[in-house]
Amino acid sequence: MRILLTGSSGWLGRFLAPRLRAAGHAVTGLDVAQGADTDIVGSVADRATVDRAFARGIDTVIHAGALHKPDIVRYPAQAFVDVNITGTLNLLEAATSAGHDRFVFTSTTSLMISQTIREEAGDTAIWLDEASGPLAPRNIYGVTKLAAENLCRIYAMDRGLACVVLRTARFFPEDDDTHRAPSGENLKANEFLHRRLTVEDAADAHIAALDRAPSLGFDILVVSAKTPFARADAAELKRNAAAVIARYFPDAPELYARRGWTLPTSLGRVYDAGRAERRIGFRCRTGFAEVLDALREDRELPFVHDPSYLPPKQLGP
């Protein structure tokens, strides 16, 4: 297929574009920043730019471009509305006018996190999947991504455009802007237990969604590394997560100690990606077990940690 990939210069785009080409697709990259996989520099918020991309001959869209949560400090709320909502609408309109049969939208698990969930004040870890709700995003990023999801839903329902929404967990390479401890690598390793995936797995999930979209009609899928835990663990995960982890992975405490890392003492939320496996046959290759394998064998960690990473749109021309 001839695929329009938005966000082609971004962290996900630079891994997804080569995979799409390796699968035999032709890729047109669209991004506000220049990049190796970007053919058109411009914003999805500008309908003329979208039309210029479609004039190249496009069979389907993977819409991975967006303003993200860290952008809140750099852009006004209106910019999030323009890019995340109007931009998605522009692409959906162009796709339906062109007679496309599928559309893949990159969303975020962040929109599932209300202020109450974020505070993690309850007695048990909250188990989060596609049925969780009511949804009450806590910032303009989550609000606009949820609105864009709903645009996908009504275009599937009213216009017959099969849309798969992927609510991806964390896969950014830089440090968390809200946590100082534990260290970046340690924190990322911990998150593979309940709220992270590799960028490679994120890219592969999009290809799986692209392949299956026409048979699904409309679906929302959480995409995260498979958690080793069961729902029955929720109370103990909140109370004594380290003990639960040691039960599943007996040598984890020793492996962590060798590295000078710490296991989490409490987990307040767990993402369940089981629906993605059932609906599109996708399961992340890398999880917490693979992180421990790397520690055990003294190999390179199976994920990227880059504190110096900046999104291309911040680097300028």
XYZ file of C-alpha atoms in Angstrom:
317
model
C 0.000 0.000 0.000
C 0.921 3.652 -0.368
C 0.871 4.888 3.210
C 0.820 8.411 4.577
C 2.697 8.337 7.888
C 2.304 11.441 10.013
C 4.884 12.128 12.699
C 7.489 10.557 10.436
C 10.403 12.479 11.983
C 9.440 11.584 15.542
C 10.645 8.807 17.805
C 7.984 6.341 16.655
C 8.119 7.429 13.019
C 11.830 6.757 12.620
C 11.254 3.117 13.636
C 7.898 2.637 11.910
C 8.762 4.000 8.458
C 11.592 1.495 7.771
C 9.430 -1.381 9.000
C 6.607 -0.369 6.663
C 9.007 -0.255 3.717
C 10.461 -3.635 4.677
C 6.904 -5.005 4.579
C 6.596 -3.824 0.984
C 4.702 -0.569 1.471
C 5.529 2.813 -0.048
C 5.698 5.495 2.652
C 5.090 9.228 2.381
C 6.234 10.919 5.582
C 4.575 14.095 6.846
C 5.946 16.023 9.813
C 6.449 19.587 11.021
C 10.174 18.840 11.299
C 12.593 17.575 8.713
C 13.785 13.986 8.972
C 15.203 11.092 7.013
C 11.740 9.598 6.496
C 9.866 12.871 5.954
C 8.857 13.876 2.442
C 6.520 16.760 3.259
C 7.255 19.312 5.986
C 4.031 20.781 7.287
C 1.225 20.395 9.799
C -1.793 18.127 9.655
C -3.713 21.109 11.048
C -3.378 22.702 7.588
C -5.840 21.050 5.211
C -3.870 22.254 2.177
C -0.818 20.364 3.447
C -2.902 17.211 3.911
C -4.320 17.591 0.398
C -0.789 18.017 -0.970
C 0.198 14.736 0.686
C -2.858 12.930 -0.689
C -2.120 14.229 -4.183
C 0.849 11.848 -4.212
C -1.550 8.927 -4.257
C -2.302 7.520 -0.803
C -4.077 4.259 0.016
C -4.184 4.542 3.807
C -3.072 6.664 6.766
C -1.168 5.896 9.940
C -1.677 9.004 12.019
C 1.147 9.039 14.566
C 1.801 12.789 14.611
C 0.644 14.849 17.593
C 1.478 17.379 20.233
C 2.341 15.404 23.368
C 2.196 15.893 27.101
C 5.690 17.489 27.406
C 4.591 20.023 24.779
C 2.130 21.540 27.252
C 4.833 23.856 28.573
C 5.718 25.022 25.040
C 2.402 25.399 23.233
C -0.969 27.001 24.059
C -4.111 24.896 24.427
C -5.341 26.053 21.012
C -2.319 24.423 19.349
C -3.339 21.060 20.849
C -6.864 21.533 19.505
C -5.520 22.496 16.074
C -3.048 19.626 15.755
C -4.627 16.792 17.704
C -8.289 17.382 16.856
C -8.474 19.436 13.659
C -5.474 17.601 12.230
C -7.138 14.245 12.824
C -10.367 15.531 11.292
C -8.502 16.742 8.203
C -6.959 13.305 7.724
C -10.235 11.448 8.284
C -12.006 13.695 5.794
C -9.288 13.196 3.201
C -9.220 9.434 3.800
C -12.973 8.999 3.376
C -13.016 11.226 0.285
C -10.268 9.049 -1.203
C -12.230 5.864 -0.465
C -9.776 4.385 2.010
C -10.733 1.173 3.787
C -8.601 1.602 6.928
C -7.062 4.213 9.238
C -4.690 3.657 12.156
C -4.549 6.275 14.905
C -1.846 6.512 17.564
C -3.435 7.439 20.863
C -2.214 7.232 24.440
C -2.937 5.476 27.721
C -2.418 8.906 29.300
C -6.017 9.833 28.514
C -7.158 7.009 30.807
C -5.438 8.595 33.806
C -7.736 10.879 35.752
C -6.395 12.946 38.610
C -7.778 10.360 41.028
C -5.959 7.512 39.274
C -2.768 9.561 39.089
C -2.841 10.165 42.847
C -2.987 6.378 43.439
C -4.670 6.888 46.783
C -6.694 3.664 46.837
C -5.934 0.381 48.582
C -5.344 -1.613 45.397
C -3.615 -1.128 42.068
C -6.064 -0.021 39.403
C -6.367 -2.466 36.513
C -6.685 -0.469 33.289
C -7.987 -1.796 30.003
C -10.217 -0.604 27.183
C -13.343 -0.906 29.347
C -11.987 1.373 32.082
C -13.933 4.541 32.705
C -15.479 6.983 32.921
C -12.570 8.707 31.189
C -11.582 12.067 32.648
C -8.238 13.164 31.149
C -6.332 15.521 33.407
C -4.713 17.811 30.803
C -5.196 19.283 27.317
C -3.115 16.503 25.781
C -5.434 13.776 27.051
C -8.568 15.777 26.308
C -7.601 16.328 22.668
C -6.460 12.756 22.103
C -9.760 11.463 23.492
C -11.645 13.823 21.194
C -9.616 12.527 18.247
C -10.452 8.943 19.229
C -14.121 9.854 19.100
C -13.687 11.380 15.656
C -12.282 8.035 14.537
C -15.280 6.293 16.089
C -17.884 8.393 14.275
C -16.052 8.145 10.940
C -16.075 4.376 11.318
C -19.736 4.386 12.286
C -21.066 7.000 9.859
C -18.650 6.845 6.926
C -17.544 3.204 6.959
C -13.843 3.939 7.463
C -12.368 1.121 9.534
C -10.353 2.780 12.320
C -8.061 1.137 14.839
C -7.014 3.285 17.786
C -3.830 2.232 19.560
C -3.573 3.549 23.108
C 0.152 3.180 23.512
C 1.842 3.121 26.897
C 5.191 4.835 27.466
C 7.995 4.314 24.977
C 9.796 7.677 25.015
C 13.596 7.488 25.407
C 14.173 10.572 27.527
C 13.881 10.946 31.302
C 10.456 11.212 32.882
C 9.712 14.883 33.489
C 7.730 14.067 36.642
C 10.087 11.626 38.436
C 13.595 12.105 39.786
C 14.030 8.720 41.475
C 14.766 5.993 40.708
C 17.232 6.705 37.898
C 16.092 6.769 34.282
C 17.138 3.234 33.309
C 15.887 1.819 36.593
C 12.537 3.576 36.232
C 12.068 2.378 32.665
C 12.933 -1.186 33.655
C 10.347 -1.049 36.448
C 7.712 0.296 34.073
C 7.913 -2.825 31.901
C 6.002 -4.487 34.728
C 2.928 -2.359 34.209
C 3.113 0.654 31.832
C 5.868 0.613 29.172
C 6.874 -0.963 25.874
C 9.798 -0.558 23.492
C 9.521 1.754 20.506
C 10.183 -1.267 18.298
C 7.143 -3.028 19.737
C 5.085 0.147 19.315
C 6.032 0.232 15.633
C 5.196 -3.450 15.150
C 1.792 -2.944 16.805
C 0.930 -0.349 14.161
C 1.752 -2.786 11.369
C -0.416 -5.467 12.978
C -3.265 -2.957 13.332
C -2.867 -1.878 9.713
C -3.181 -5.463 8.525
C -6.255 -6.287 10.610
C -8.133 -2.962 10.519
C -10.669 -3.743 7.739
C -11.948 -6.788 9.619
C -12.347 -4.854 12.885
C -14.413 -1.861 11.775
C -13.605 0.168 14.858
C -11.602 -0.813 17.899
C -9.544 0.688 20.682
C -6.554 -1.313 21.866
C -4.193 -0.745 24.780
C -0.626 -1.477 23.690
C 1.898 -2.161 26.445
C 4.294 -4.914 27.424
C 2.351 -7.881 28.751
C 2.145 -7.551 32.502
C 3.249 -10.633 34.436
C 0.604 -9.943 37.067
C -2.978 -11.122 37.477
C -5.914 -9.016 38.595
C -5.906 -10.972 41.843
C -2.521 -9.389 42.630
C -3.910 -5.843 42.638
C -4.212 -5.358 46.400
C -0.781 -6.792 47.179
C 0.828 -4.817 44.356
C -0.303 -1.650 46.038
C 0.733 -2.838 49.485
C 4.015 -4.648 48.749
C 4.905 -4.736 45.050
C 8.454 -5.957 45.664
C 7.152 -9.135 47.297
C 4.841 -9.846 44.356
C 7.667 -9.246 41.872
C 9.980 -11.580 43.802
C 7.308 -14.267 43.702
C 7.097 -14.084 39.916
C 10.832 -13.445 39.409
C 12.779 -14.909 42.351
C 16.178 -13.581 41.268
C 14.942 -10.051 40.473
C 16.014 -8.572 43.844
C 19.562 -9.893 43.431
C 19.830 -8.812 39.793
C 18.622 -5.338 40.702
C 20.969 -5.090 43.667
C 23.957 -5.855 41.459
C 23.032 -2.915 39.278
C 22.327 -0.624 42.219
C 18.664 -0.471 41.213
C 15.529 -0.649 43.344
C 12.329 -2.540 42.724
C 9.085 -0.608 43.156
C 7.580 -0.893 46.612
C 4.073 -0.035 45.406
C 2.306 -0.060 42.040
C -0.838 2.005 41.683
C -1.885 1.016 38.159
C -1.427 -1.818 35.675
C -2.158 -1.701 31.940
C -3.718 -4.855 30.526
C -2.888 -5.288 26.806
C -4.698 -8.598 26.425
C -7.300 -7.257 23.989
C -4.628 -6.347 21.422
C -3.437 -9.946 21.457
C -6.965 -11.232 20.997
C -8.031 -8.751 18.306
C -4.943 -8.202 16.146
C -2.711 -11.050 17.293
C -0.136 -8.659 18.679
C 1.963 -9.162 21.795
C 5.053 -7.154 22.682
C 8.319 -9.035 22.259
C 9.994 -7.218 25.148
C 8.734 -7.264 28.709
C 10.126 -7.326 32.220
C 11.398 -10.894 31.785
C 13.572 -9.775 28.865
C 14.940 -6.906 30.953
C 15.947 -9.409 33.637
C 17.501 -11.666 30.994
C 19.746 -8.782 29.949
C 20.764 -8.131 33.563
C 21.344 -11.826 34.181
C 23.563 -12.179 31.102
C 25.217 -8.775 31.457
C 23.934 -7.719 28.031
C 22.808 -4.380 26.681
C 19.374 -3.439 27.979
C 16.555 -4.190 25.514
C 15.233 -0.635 25.554
C 16.580 2.816 24.772
C 17.320 5.327 27.508
C 18.551 8.675 26.178
C 18.346 11.602 28.618
C 19.562 13.971 25.886
C 16.828 13.114 23.398
C 14.816 16.040 22.065
C 11.888 15.749 19.643
C 12.840 17.027 16.179
C 10.350 19.873 16.361
C 12.374 21.302 19.256
C 15.638 21.147 17.371
C 14.591 23.555 14.641
C 15.633 23.436 10.974
